[in-house]
Short mmCIF file of C-alpha atoms and ligand atoms in Angstrom, two decimals:
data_model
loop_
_atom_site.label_atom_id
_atom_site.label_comp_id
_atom_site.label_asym_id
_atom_site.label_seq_id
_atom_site.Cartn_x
_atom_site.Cartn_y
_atom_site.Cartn_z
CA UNK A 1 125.00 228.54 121.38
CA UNK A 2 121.16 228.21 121.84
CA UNK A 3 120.33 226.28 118.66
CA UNK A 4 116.48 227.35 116.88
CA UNK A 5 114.36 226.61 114.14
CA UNK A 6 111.89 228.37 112.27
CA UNK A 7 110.45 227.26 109.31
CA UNK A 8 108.22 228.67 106.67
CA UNK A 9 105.76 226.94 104.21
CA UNK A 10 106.49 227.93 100.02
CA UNK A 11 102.67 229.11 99.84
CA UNK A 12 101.67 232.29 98.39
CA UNK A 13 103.81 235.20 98.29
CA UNK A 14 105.61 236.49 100.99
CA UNK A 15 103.60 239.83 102.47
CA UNK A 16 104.31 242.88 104.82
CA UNK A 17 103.06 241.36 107.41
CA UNK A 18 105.24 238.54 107.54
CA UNK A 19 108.02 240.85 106.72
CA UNK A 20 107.67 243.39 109.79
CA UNK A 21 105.83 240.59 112.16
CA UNK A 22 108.32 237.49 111.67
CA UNK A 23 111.27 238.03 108.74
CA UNK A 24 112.72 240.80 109.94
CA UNK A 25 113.21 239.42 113.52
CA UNK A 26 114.71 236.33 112.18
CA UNK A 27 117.24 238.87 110.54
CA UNK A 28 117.78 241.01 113.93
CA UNK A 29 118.72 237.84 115.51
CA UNK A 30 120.67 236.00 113.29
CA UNK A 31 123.60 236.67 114.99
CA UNK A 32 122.54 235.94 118.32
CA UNK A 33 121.49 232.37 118.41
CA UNK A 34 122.76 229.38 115.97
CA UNK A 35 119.67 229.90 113.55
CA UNK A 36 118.30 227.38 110.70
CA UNK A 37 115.58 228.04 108.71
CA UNK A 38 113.58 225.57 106.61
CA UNK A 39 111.46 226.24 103.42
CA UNK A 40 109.36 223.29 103.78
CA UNK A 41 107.92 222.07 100.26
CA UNK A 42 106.97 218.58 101.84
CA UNK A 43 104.63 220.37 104.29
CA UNK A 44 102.79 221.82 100.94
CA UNK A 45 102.40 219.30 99.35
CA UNK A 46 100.28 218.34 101.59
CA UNK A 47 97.63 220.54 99.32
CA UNK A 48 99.82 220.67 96.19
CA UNK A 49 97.92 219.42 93.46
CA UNK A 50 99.17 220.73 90.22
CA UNK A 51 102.50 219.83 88.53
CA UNK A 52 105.55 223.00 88.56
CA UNK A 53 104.58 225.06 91.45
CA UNK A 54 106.37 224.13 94.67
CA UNK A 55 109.86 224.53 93.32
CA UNK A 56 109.19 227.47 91.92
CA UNK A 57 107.80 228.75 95.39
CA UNK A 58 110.52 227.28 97.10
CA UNK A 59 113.08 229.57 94.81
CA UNK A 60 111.26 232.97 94.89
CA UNK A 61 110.90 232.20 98.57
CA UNK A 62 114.82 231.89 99.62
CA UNK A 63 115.42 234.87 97.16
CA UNK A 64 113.13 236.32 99.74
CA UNK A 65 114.40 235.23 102.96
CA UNK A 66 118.32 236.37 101.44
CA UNK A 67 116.80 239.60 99.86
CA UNK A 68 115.28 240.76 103.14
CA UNK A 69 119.05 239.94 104.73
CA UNK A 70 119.37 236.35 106.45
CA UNK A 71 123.12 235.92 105.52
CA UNK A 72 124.13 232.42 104.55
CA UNK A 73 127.56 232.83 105.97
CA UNK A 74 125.79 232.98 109.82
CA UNK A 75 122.47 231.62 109.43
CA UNK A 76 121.02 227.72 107.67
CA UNK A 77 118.30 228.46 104.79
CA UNK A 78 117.57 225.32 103.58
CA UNK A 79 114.90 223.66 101.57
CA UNK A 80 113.29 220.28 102.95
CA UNK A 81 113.52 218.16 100.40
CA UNK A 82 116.86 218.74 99.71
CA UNK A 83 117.90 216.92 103.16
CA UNK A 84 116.11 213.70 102.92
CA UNK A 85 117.23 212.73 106.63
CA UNK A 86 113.59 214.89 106.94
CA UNK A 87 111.16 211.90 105.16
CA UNK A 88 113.52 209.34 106.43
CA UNK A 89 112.62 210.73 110.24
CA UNK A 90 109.51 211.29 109.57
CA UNK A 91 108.36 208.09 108.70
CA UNK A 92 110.36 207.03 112.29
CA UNK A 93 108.11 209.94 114.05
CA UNK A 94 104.66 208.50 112.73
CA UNK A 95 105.45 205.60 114.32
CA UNK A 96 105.98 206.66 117.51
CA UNK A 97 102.97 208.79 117.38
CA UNK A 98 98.80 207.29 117.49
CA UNK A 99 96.10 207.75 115.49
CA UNK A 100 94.01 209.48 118.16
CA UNK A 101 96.77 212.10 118.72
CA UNK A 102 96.93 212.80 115.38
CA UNK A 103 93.03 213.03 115.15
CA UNK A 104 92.93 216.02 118.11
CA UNK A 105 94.77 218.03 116.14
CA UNK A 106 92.95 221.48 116.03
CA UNK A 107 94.54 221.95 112.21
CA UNK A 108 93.77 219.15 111.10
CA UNK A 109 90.20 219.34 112.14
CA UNK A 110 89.95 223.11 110.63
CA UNK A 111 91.85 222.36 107.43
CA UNK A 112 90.25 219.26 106.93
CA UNK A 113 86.41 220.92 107.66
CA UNK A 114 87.35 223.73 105.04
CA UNK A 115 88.58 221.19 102.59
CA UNK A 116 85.15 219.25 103.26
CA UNK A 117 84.86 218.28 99.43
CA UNK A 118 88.16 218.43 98.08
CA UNK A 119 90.55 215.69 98.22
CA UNK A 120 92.27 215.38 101.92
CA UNK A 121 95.97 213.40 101.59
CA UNK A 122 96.83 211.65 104.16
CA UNK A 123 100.21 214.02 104.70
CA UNK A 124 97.62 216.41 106.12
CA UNK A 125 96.80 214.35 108.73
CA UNK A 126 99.58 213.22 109.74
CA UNK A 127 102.00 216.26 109.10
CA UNK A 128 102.73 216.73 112.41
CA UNK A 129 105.04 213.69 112.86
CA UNK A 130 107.09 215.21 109.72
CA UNK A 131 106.58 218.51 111.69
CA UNK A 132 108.33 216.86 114.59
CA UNK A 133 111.31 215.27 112.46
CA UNK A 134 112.27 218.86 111.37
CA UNK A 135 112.67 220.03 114.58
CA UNK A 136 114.02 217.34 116.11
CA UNK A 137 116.86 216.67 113.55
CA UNK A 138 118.38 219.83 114.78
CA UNK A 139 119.01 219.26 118.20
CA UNK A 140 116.62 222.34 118.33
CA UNK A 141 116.47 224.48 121.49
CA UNK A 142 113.90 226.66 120.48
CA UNK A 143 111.10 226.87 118.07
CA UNK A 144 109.57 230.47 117.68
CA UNK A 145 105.80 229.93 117.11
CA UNK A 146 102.64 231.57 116.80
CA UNK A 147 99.76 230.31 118.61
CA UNK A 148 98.67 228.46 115.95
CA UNK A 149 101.59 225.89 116.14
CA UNK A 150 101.83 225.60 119.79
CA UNK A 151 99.78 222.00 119.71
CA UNK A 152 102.33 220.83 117.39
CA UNK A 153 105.14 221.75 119.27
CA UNK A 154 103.35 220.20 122.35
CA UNK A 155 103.12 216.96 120.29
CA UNK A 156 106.57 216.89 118.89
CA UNK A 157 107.66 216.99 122.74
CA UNK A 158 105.25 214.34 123.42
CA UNK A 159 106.76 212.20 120.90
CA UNK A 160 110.21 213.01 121.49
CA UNK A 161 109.92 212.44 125.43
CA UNK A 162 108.36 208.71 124.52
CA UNK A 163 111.04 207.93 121.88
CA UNK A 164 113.69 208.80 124.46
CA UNK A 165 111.94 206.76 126.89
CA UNK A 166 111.60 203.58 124.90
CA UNK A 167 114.44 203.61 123.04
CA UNK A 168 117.29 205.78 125.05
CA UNK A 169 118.53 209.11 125.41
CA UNK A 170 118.11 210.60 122.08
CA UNK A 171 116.48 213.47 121.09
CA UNK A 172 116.90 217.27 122.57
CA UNK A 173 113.28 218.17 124.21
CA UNK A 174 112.34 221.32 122.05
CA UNK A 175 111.05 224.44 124.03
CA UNK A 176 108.06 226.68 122.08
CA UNK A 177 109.20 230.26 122.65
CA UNK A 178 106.95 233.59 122.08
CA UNK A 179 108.55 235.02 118.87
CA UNK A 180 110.08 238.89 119.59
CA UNK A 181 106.72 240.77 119.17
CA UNK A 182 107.24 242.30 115.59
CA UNK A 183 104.79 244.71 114.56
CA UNK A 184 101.10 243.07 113.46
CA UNK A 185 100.23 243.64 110.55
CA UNK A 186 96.10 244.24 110.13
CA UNK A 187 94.72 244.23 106.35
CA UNK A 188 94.15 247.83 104.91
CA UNK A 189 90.48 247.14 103.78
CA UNK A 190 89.88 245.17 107.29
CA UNK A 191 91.68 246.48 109.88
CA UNK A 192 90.23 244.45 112.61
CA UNK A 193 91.55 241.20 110.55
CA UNK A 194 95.68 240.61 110.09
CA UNK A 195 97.21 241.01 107.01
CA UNK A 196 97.13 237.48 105.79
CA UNK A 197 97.66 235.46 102.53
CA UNK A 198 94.77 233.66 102.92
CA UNK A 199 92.32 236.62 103.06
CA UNK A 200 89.45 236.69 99.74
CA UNK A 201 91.20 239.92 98.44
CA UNK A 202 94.46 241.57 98.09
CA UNK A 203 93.53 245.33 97.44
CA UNK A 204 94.39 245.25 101.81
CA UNK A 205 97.41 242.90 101.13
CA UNK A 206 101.12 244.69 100.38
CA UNK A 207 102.88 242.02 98.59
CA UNK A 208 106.81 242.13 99.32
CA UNK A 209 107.01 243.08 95.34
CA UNK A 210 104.09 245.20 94.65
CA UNK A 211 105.43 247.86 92.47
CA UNK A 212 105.54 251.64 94.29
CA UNK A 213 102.58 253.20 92.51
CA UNK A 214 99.99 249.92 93.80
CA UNK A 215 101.30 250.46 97.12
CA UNK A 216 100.77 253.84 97.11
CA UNK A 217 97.31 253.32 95.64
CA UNK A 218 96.25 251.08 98.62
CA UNK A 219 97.48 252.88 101.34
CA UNK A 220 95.38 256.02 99.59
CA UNK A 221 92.79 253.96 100.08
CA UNK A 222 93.19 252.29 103.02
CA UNK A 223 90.08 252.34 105.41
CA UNK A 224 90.05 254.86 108.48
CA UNK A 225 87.39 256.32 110.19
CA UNK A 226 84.68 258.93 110.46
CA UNK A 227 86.13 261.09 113.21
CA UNK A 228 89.44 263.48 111.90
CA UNK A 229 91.64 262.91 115.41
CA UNK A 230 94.97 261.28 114.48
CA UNK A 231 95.51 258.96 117.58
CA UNK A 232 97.11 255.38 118.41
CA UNK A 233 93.97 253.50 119.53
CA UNK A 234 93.72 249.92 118.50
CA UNK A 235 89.95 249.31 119.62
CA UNK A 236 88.43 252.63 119.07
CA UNK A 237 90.84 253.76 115.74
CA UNK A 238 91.99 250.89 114.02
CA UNK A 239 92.47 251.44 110.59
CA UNK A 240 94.92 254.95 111.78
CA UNK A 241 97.02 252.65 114.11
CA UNK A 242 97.69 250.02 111.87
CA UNK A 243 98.75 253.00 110.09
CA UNK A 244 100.56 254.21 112.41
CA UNK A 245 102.13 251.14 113.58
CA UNK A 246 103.53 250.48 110.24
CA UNK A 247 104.73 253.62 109.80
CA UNK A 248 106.80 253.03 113.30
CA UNK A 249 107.94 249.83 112.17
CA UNK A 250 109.48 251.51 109.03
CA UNK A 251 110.66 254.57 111.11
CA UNK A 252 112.07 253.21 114.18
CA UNK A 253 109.42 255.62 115.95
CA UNK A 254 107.16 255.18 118.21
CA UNK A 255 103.19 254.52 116.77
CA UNK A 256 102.67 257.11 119.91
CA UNK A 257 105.29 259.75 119.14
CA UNK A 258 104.56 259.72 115.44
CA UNK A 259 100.32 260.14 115.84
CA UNK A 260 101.05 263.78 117.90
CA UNK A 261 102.85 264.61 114.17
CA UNK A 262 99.70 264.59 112.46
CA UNK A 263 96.39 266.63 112.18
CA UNK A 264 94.91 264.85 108.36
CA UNK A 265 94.59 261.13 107.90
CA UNK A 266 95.34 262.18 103.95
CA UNK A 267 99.41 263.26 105.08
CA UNK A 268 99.64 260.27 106.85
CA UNK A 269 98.93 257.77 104.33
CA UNK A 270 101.14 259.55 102.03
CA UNK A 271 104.02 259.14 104.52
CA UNK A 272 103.41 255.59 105.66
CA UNK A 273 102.63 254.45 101.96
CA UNK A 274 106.30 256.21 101.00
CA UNK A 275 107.94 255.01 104.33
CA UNK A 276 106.78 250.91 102.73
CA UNK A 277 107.78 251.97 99.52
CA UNK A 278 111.12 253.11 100.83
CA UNK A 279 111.73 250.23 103.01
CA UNK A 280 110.84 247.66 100.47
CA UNK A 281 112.71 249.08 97.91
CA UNK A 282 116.39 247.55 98.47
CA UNK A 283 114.95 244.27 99.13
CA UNK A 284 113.07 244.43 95.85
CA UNK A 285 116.27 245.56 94.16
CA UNK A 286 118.01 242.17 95.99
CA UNK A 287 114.83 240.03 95.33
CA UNK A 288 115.09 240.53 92.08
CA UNK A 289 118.86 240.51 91.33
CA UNK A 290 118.86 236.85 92.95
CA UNK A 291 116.30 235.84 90.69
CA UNK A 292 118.47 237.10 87.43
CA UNK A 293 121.02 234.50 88.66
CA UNK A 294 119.63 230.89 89.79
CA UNK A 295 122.73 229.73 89.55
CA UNK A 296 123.81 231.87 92.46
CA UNK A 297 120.82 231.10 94.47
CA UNK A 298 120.97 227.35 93.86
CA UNK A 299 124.23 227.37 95.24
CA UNK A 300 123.65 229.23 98.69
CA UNK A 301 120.45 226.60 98.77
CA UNK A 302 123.35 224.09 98.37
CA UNK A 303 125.47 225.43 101.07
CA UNK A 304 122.52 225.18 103.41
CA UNK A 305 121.56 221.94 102.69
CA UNK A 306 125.15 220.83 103.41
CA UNK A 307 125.09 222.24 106.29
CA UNK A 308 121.58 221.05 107.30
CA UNK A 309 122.71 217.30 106.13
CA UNK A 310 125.86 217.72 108.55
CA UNK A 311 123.54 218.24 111.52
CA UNK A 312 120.47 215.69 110.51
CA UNK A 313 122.19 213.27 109.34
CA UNK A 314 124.14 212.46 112.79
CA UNK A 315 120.61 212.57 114.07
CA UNK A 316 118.85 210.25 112.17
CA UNK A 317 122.04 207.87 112.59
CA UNK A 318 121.74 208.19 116.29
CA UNK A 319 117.79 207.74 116.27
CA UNK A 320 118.45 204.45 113.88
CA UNK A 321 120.83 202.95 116.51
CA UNK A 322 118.85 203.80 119.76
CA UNK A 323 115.67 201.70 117.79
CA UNK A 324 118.86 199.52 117.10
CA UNK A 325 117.87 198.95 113.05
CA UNK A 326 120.19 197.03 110.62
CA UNK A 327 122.75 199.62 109.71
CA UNK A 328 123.57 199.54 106.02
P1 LIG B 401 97.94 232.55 106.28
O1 LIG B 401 97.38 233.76 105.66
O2 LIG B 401 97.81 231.32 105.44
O3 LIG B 401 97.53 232.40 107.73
P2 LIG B 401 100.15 234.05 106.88
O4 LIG B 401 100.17 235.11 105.84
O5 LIG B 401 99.53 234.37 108.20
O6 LIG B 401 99.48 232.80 106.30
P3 LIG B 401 102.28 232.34 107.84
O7 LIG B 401 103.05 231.58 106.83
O8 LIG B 401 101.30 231.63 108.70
O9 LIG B 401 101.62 233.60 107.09
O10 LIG B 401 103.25 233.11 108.81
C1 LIG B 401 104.62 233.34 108.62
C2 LIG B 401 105.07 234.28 109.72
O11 LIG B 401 104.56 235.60 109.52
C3 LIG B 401 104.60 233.87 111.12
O12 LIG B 401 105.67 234.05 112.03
C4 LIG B 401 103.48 234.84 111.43
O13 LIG B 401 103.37 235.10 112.81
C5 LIG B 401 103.90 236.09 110.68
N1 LIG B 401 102.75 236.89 110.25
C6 LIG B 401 101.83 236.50 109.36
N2 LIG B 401 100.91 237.47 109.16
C7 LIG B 401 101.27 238.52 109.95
C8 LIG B 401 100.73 239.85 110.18
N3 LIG B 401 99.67 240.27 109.54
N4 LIG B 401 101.36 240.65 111.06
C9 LIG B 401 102.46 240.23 111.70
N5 LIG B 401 103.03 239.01 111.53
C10 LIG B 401 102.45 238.14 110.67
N1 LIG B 402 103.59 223.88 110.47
C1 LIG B 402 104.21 225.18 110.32
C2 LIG B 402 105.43 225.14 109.45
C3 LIG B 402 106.47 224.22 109.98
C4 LIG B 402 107.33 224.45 111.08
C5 LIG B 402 108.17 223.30 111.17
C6 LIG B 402 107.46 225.50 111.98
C7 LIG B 402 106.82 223.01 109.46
N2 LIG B 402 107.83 222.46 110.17
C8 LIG B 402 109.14 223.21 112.16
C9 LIG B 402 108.45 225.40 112.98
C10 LIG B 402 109.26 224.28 113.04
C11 LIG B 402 103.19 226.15 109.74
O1 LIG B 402 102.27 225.72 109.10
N3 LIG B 402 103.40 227.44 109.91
#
């Protein structure tokens, strides 16, 4: 079975976007491919600076990922930390990768421009060899990405290639794949700009556990336009498509089919606002059930770090004897 990766940073809370554009794919093809999924903490704290925050985030995120339905009896949540074979191979993978690669990093140059005066750790800079361990430790076939991670997969290639060739025959050579187009998510205030975490306010952000009456609120308010023609028109009618294509992706409708239903942009706010509310609703209910019981959830994180461990452990072993170090 075609083994893949994806993994998912504990960093702000988990938004609609990410739910229709990337979570619920991962769901829809859980049973098709032998899937493992990695909160990574170490990635953040990379820019964690304050003490009780990243375990936190790392719980309310696998509540998340379970809530929304990845099922621990098909598919590997696991949090990073809790499989140390990750640090121990990724110490081994910034060795085998240079300075100057590491320096060409398009991330690294943006995140380190914006963070111009802050304090810049050294994991930021050289993230992508611990990048390359979590892949890698899986025997991973495939590793869904945006275009934002495609130079790291590129590099973790690069450095798994070289290893092989000094060392021997060790590592599986990672493919980047296109993630199933979900829907895309654009931000309700900005609809020319996706729905994103990062963005300077959230009144066009639908958290995955805004309560019904705020998510109502902000799709009354979301920005349209001028004109009064219902239509599904990304360039020309933004603000209505994203509209519409949210509705669809709630629906199982076409954005197409479902703009000939309307005549008033006031009906179908209403509707897609109620068709979120409707579809977030169970996984609230799930979300928030895990959370009354940490016990519960601290066990299925168990069960997936076993299971994790099984695979990266045999991995790192094999990487320690190709380099031929002192076993224990
Ligand atoms: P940031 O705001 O910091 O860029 P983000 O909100 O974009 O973060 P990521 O953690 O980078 O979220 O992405 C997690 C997954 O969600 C990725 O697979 C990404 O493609 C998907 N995703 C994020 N935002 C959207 C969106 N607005 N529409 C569709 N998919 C999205
Ligand atoms: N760098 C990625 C998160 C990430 C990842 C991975 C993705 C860390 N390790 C392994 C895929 C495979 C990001 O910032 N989105």
């Amino acid at each position: 079975m075609t083994r893949v990766l994806s993994c998912i940073q504990p960093t702000g809370d988990v938004h609609l976007g990410n739910y229709l554009g990337a979570l619920r794919n991962w769901v829809a093809g859980q049973h098709e491919k032998d899937a493992f999924h990695g909160i990574v903490d170490l990635h953040a704290l990379t820019i964690t600076e304050a003490p009780d925050i990243v375990g936190q985030s790392s719980l309310q995120l696998a509540a998340m990922l379970f809530a929304v339905g990845l099922d621990p009896a098909v598919t590997t949540v696991f949090v990073q930390s809790h499989v140390p074979e990750h640090s121990q191979l990724g110490w081994i993978m910034e060795c085998q990768v240079s300075f100057g690669e590491l320096s060409r990093m398009t991330q690294f140059k943006d995140k380190s421009a914006k963070r111009e005066h802050d304090f810049l750790s050294a994991g930021l800079f050289s993230y992508p060899a611990l990048m390359a361990a979590d892949i890698l430790l899986y025997d991973t076939d495939e590793v869904p990405v945006g275009e934002d991670q495609r130079q790291h997969l590129e590099i973790t290639r690069d450095i798994a290639i070289r290893f092989n060739h000094r060392f021997g025959e060790t590592f599986v050579i990672p493919t980047a794949v296109m993630p199933k187009a979900g829907a895309r998510v654009m931000d309700l205030q900005d609809p020319t700009s996706k729905m994103s975490k990062s963005a300077a306010a959230d009144t066009g952000l639908i958290s995955m556990l805004e309560d019904p009456a705020a998510i109502m609120k902000k799709f009354k308010r979301a920005v349209t336009d001028s004109d009064t023609e219902v239509r599904f028109d990304r360039a020309e009618k933004p603000g209505i498509s994203n509209l519409l294509e949210i509705l669809a992706a709630c629906t199982g409708e076409t954005p197409q089919a479902l703009a000939t239903k309307y005549t008033q942009y006031g009906s179908l706010k209403v509707d897609t606002g109620e068709a979120v509310v409707e579809t977030l609703r169970p996984i609230q209910a799930r979300y928030h059930e895990l959370m009354t019981d940490r016990g519960q959830l601290q066990s299925l994180l168990r069960i997936g770090a076993d299971k994790a461990r099984s695979v990266a452990s045999a991995t790192l072993a094999r990487a320690q004897r190709s380099i031929g170090m002192l076993p224990a």
